[in-house]
CSV table of C-alpha atoms in Angstrom, one decimal:
chain,number,residue,atom,x,y,z
A,1,UNK,CA,0.0,0.0,0.0
A,2,UNK,CA,1.4,3.4,-1.0
A,3,UNK,CA,0.2,6.9,0.2
A,4,UNK,CA,0.9,9.5,-2.4
A,5,UNK,CA,-0.5,13.1,-2.5
A,6,UNK,CA,-3.4,12.2,-0.2
A,7,UNK,CA,-4.4,9.3,-2.4
A,8,UNK,CA,-4.2,5.6,-1.4
A,9,UNK,CA,-2.8,3.1,-3.8
A,10,UNK,CA,-3.4,-0.5,-2.7
A,11,UNK,CA,-1.3,-3.3,-4.1
A,12,UNK,CA,-2.7,-6.6,-5.2
A,13,UNK,CA,-1.5,-8.0,-1.9
A,14,UNK,CA,-4.2,-6.0,-0.1
A,15,UNK,CA,-7.1,-5.8,-2.5
A,16,UNK,CA,-8.9,-8.0,0.0
A,17,UNK,CA,-10.2,-5.4,2.4
A,18,UNK,CA,-10.5,-7.8,5.3
A,19,UNK,CA,-6.8,-8.5,4.9
A,20,UNK,CA,-6.1,-4.8,4.7
A,21,UNK,CA,-7.9,-4.2,7.9
A,22,UNK,CA,-5.8,-6.8,9.7
A,23,UNK,CA,-2.7,-5.1,8.3
A,24,UNK,CA,-3.7,-1.7,9.5
A,25,UNK,CA,-4.8,-2.8,12.9
A,26,UNK,CA,-2.0,-5.2,13.8
A,27,UNK,CA,-1.3,-5.1,17.5
A,28,UNK,CA,1.7,-6.1,19.5
A,29,UNK,CA,2.0,-7.1,23.1
A,30,UNK,CA,3.5,-4.5,25.5
A,31,UNK,CA,6.9,-6.3,25.3
A,32,UNK,CA,8.6,-8.6,22.8
A,33,UNK,CA,11.1,-11.2,23.9
A,34,UNK,CA,14.1,-11.7,21.6
A,35,UNK,CA,17.1,-13.8,22.6
A,36,UNK,CA,16.1,-13.8,26.2
A,37,UNK,CA,15.7,-10.0,26.5
A,38,UNK,CA,12.4,-8.1,26.9
A,39,UNK,CA,12.0,-5.1,24.7
A,40,UNK,CA,9.1,-2.6,25.0
A,41,UNK,CA,7.0,-2.3,21.9
A,42,UNK,CA,5.8,1.0,20.4
A,43,UNK,CA,4.5,2.6,17.2
A,44,UNK,CA,7.7,1.5,15.4
A,45,UNK,CA,7.4,-2.2,16.2
A,46,UNK,CA,6.8,-4.3,13.0
A,47,UNK,CA,8.4,-7.7,13.6
A,48,UNK,CA,5.8,-10.3,12.7
A,49,UNK,CA,5.7,-13.8,14.1
A,50,UNK,CA,7.0,-15.3,10.9
A,51,UNK,CA,10.3,-13.3,11.2
A,52,UNK,CA,10.5,-14.1,14.9
A,53,UNK,CA,10.3,-17.8,14.1
A,54,UNK,CA,13.3,-17.5,11.8
A,55,UNK,CA,15.6,-15.8,14.3
A,56,UNK,CA,16.7,-19.1,16.0
A,57,UNK,CA,17.4,-21.1,12.8
A,58,UNK,CA,21.1,-20.2,12.9
A,59,UNK,CA,21.8,-21.6,9.5
A,60,UNK,CA,25.4,-20.5,9.5
A,61,UNK,CA,26.2,-22.9,12.3
A,62,UNK,CA,24.2,-25.9,11.0
A,63,UNK,CA,26.7,-28.6,10.0
A,64,UNK,CA,26.4,-29.6,6.3
A,65,UNK,CA,24.2,-26.6,5.5
A,66,UNK,CA,25.4,-24.9,2.3
A,67,UNK,CA,25.8,-21.5,4.2
A,68,UNK,CA,27.9,-23.2,6.8
A,69,UNK,CA,30.1,-24.8,4.1
A,70,UNK,CA,30.5,-21.5,2.3
A,71,UNK,CA,31.4,-19.6,5.4
A,72,UNK,CA,34.0,-22.2,6.4
A,73,UNK,CA,35.5,-21.9,2.9
A,74,UNK,CA,35.8,-18.1,3.3
A,75,UNK,CA,37.3,-18.4,6.8
A,76,UNK,CA,39.8,-21.0,5.7
A,77,UNK,CA,40.9,-18.8,2.8
A,78,UNK,CA,41.5,-15.8,5.0
A,79,UNK,CA,43.2,-17.9,7.7
A,80,UNK,CA,45.6,-19.4,5.1
A,81,UNK,CA,46.2,-16.3,3.0
A,82,UNK,CA,46.6,-13.5,5.5
A,83,UNK,CA,49.2,-14.2,8.1
A,84,UNK,CA,51.0,-11.8,10.5
A,85,UNK,CA,54.7,-11.8,11.2
A,86,UNK,CA,54.2,-14.3,14.0
A,87,UNK,CA,52.6,-16.8,11.7
A,88,UNK,CA,49.1,-16.2,13.2
A,89,UNK,CA,45.9,-15.3,11.2
A,90,UNK,CA,45.7,-11.6,10.5
A,91,UNK,CA,41.9,-11.4,10.5
A,92,UNK,CA,39.7,-11.9,13.5
A,93,UNK,CA,36.4,-13.6,12.7
A,94,UNK,CA,33.0,-12.9,14.3
A,95,UNK,CA,30.0,-15.1,13.4
A,96,UNK,CA,27.8,-15.0,16.5
A,97,UNK,CA,26.7,-11.4,17.1
A,98,UNK,CA,23.1,-10.8,18.2
A,99,UNK,CA,21.1,-9.6,15.2
A,100,UNK,CA,19.2,-7.1,17.4
A,101,UNK,CA,21.1,-3.8,17.2
A,102,UNK,CA,20.5,-0.2,18.1
A,103,UNK,CA,19.5,2.5,15.6
A,104,UNK,CA,22.9,4.0,16.4
A,105,UNK,CA,24.7,0.9,15.3
A,106,UNK,CA,22.7,0.3,12.2
A,107,UNK,CA,22.5,3.8,10.9
A,108,UNK,CA,24.0,6.6,12.9
A,109,UNK,CA,27.5,5.1,13.3
A,110,UNK,CA,27.6,4.7,9.5
A,111,UNK,CA,26.6,8.3,8.9
A,112,UNK,CA,23.3,7.4,7.4
A,113,UNK,CA,21.2,10.7,7.2
A,114,UNK,CA,18.3,11.0,9.5
A,115,UNK,CA,15.9,11.3,6.6
A,116,UNK,CA,17.4,8.5,4.5
A,117,UNK,CA,14.8,6.1,3.0
A,118,UNK,CA,16.7,3.1,4.4
A,119,UNK,CA,15.5,4.0,7.9
A,120,UNK,CA,11.9,3.5,6.9
A,121,UNK,CA,9.6,1.1,8.6
A,122,UNK,CA,8.8,-0.2,5.1
A,123,UNK,CA,12.4,-1.3,4.7
A,124,UNK,CA,13.4,-2.5,8.2
A,125,UNK,CA,12.1,-4.8,11.0
A,126,UNK,CA,11.9,-2.6,14.1
A,127,UNK,CA,11.8,-3.9,17.6
A,128,UNK,CA,10.9,-0.4,18.7
A,129,UNK,CA,12.1,3.1,18.0
A,130,UNK,CA,15.6,2.4,19.4
A,131,UNK,CA,16.3,-1.1,18.2
A,132,UNK,CA,15.8,-3.2,15.1
A,133,UNK,CA,17.0,-6.4,13.4
A,134,UNK,CA,20.2,-5.5,11.7
A,135,UNK,CA,19.8,-4.6,8.0
A,136,UNK,CA,23.5,-5.4,7.3
A,137,UNK,CA,26.5,-6.9,9.2
A,138,UNK,CA,28.2,-3.5,8.8
A,139,UNK,CA,26.3,-2.5,11.8
A,140,UNK,CA,29.0,-4.0,13.9
A,141,UNK,CA,32.0,-2.4,12.2
A,142,UNK,CA,32.2,0.8,14.2
A,143,UNK,CA,32.3,-0.9,17.6
A,144,UNK,CA,34.9,-3.4,16.4
A,145,UNK,CA,37.1,-0.7,15.0
A,146,UNK,CA,36.8,1.3,18.3
A,147,UNK,CA,37.8,-1.8,20.2
A,148,UNK,CA,41.2,-1.6,18.4
A,149,UNK,CA,40.7,-4.2,15.7
A,150,UNK,CA,41.9,-3.3,12.2
A,151,UNK,CA,41.4,-6.7,10.4
A,152,UNK,CA,38.2,-8.6,10.8
A,153,UNK,CA,35.4,-10.5,9.1
A,154,UNK,CA,31.8,-10.5,10.3
A,155,UNK,CA,29.2,-13.1,9.3
A,156,UNK,CA,25.5,-13.0,10.1
A,157,UNK,CA,21.9,-13.1,9.1
A,158,UNK,CA,20.4,-9.8,8.1
A,159,UNK,CA,16.8,-8.6,7.8
A,160,UNK,CA,15.0,-6.3,5.3
A,161,UNK,CA,11.3,-6.0,4.5
A,162,UNK,CA,11.6,-7.2,0.9
A,163,UNK,CA,8.7,-8.6,-1.1
A,164,UNK,CA,9.4,-12.3,-1.6
A,165,UNK,CA,10.2,-13.3,-5.2
A,166,UNK,CA,12.8,-15.3,-7.1
A,167,UNK,CA,15.5,-12.8,-6.1
A,168,UNK,CA,14.4,-11.4,-2.8
A,169,UNK,CA,13.6,-12.7,0.7
A,170,UNK,CA,13.3,-10.8,4.0
A,171,UNK,CA,16.1,-12.9,5.7
A,172,UNK,CA,19.5,-13.4,4.1
A,173,UNK,CA,23.2,-13.6,5.0
A,174,UNK,CA,26.2,-11.3,4.7
A,175,UNK,CA,29.9,-11.3,5.2
A,176,UNK,CA,31.7,-8.1,5.9
A,177,UNK,CA,35.5,-7.8,5.5
A,178,UNK,CA,37.4,-4.8,7.0
A,179,UNK,CA,41.1,-4.1,6.9
A,180,UNK,CA,42.5,-0.7,8.0
A,181,UNK,CA,45.8,0.7,6.7
A,182,UNK,CA,47.8,3.6,8.0
A,183,UNK,CA,49.7,6.1,5.9
A,184,UNK,CA,53.0,4.2,6.2
A,185,UNK,CA,51.4,0.9,5.1
A,186,UNK,CA,49.7,2.5,2.1
A,187,UNK,CA,52.6,4.6,0.9
A,188,UNK,CA,55.9,2.8,1.7
A,189,UNK,CA,57.5,4.8,-1.1
A,190,UNK,CA,57.0,8.5,-0.2
A,191,UNK,CA,57.2,9.4,-3.9
A,192,UNK,CA,53.9,7.7,-4.4
A,193,UNK,CA,52.1,9.3,-1.5
A,194,UNK,CA,48.6,10.7,-2.2
A,195,UNK,CA,47.1,13.6,-0.3
A,196,UNK,CA,44.2,11.6,1.3
A,197,UNK,CA,44.9,12.0,5.0
A,198,UNK,CA,43.7,15.0,7.1
A,199,UNK,CA,46.6,17.2,8.1
A,200,UNK,CA,44.7,19.8,10.1
A,201,UNK,CA,44.1,18.5,13.6
A,202,UNK,CA,41.2,20.9,14.1
A,203,UNK,CA,39.4,19.1,11.2
A,204,UNK,CA,39.5,15.7,12.9
A,205,UNK,CA,35.8,16.0,14.0
A,206,UNK,CA,32.7,14.2,12.9
A,207,UNK,CA,30.6,15.7,10.2
A,208,UNK,CA,27.7,14.4,8.1
A,209,UNK,CA,30.3,13.3,5.6
A,210,UNK,CA,33.0,11.7,7.8
A,211,UNK,CA,33.7,9.9,11.0
A,212,UNK,CA,35.5,11.5,13.9
A,213,UNK,CA,39.2,10.4,14.2
A,214,UNK,CA,40.2,9.4,17.7
A,215,UNK,CA,43.9,10.2,18.4
């Protein structure tokens, strides 16, 4: 259903007005329990029972499941290919983060504008106005970088309110890879150095275009 210029356009999905009424009047309990934690519901809550039932499937960790096999192949590649000077794997791997994240983690920490369409209730599964099911595994990157890590992979299930068809499903999986380089690593030969690093300390602050640099 789309509201446009005070007109209502109803998709085929809701041409049955009884079904449309149930959609508009859907109610939630005062709280919702996800992974053993109680969250208060509010006007932003839109996680239906079907999605809740999928939260515990944990396909990435099911032995012999194709996703488990693929994830293990990726992990093995990174463990074997990227080694530090001590012979240990360079990348730290995370594959068991809670998919319930804060709005800060999912959007604000990634500089997503407050009015960006990706924040819409039509696109995300909200627990309430402060929490949602992550729309991407990138939601964990900021906290991992702040913890001091500069090489890591994150695997996980992600959730978006897509219409189900041959190419879309509201639950799918992502793998994020992050590796940070400092100036000396990027430009070992000073003759090849590019002017891409901020030189004015007073400019090392967060704006709508860039993250704040912690010295």
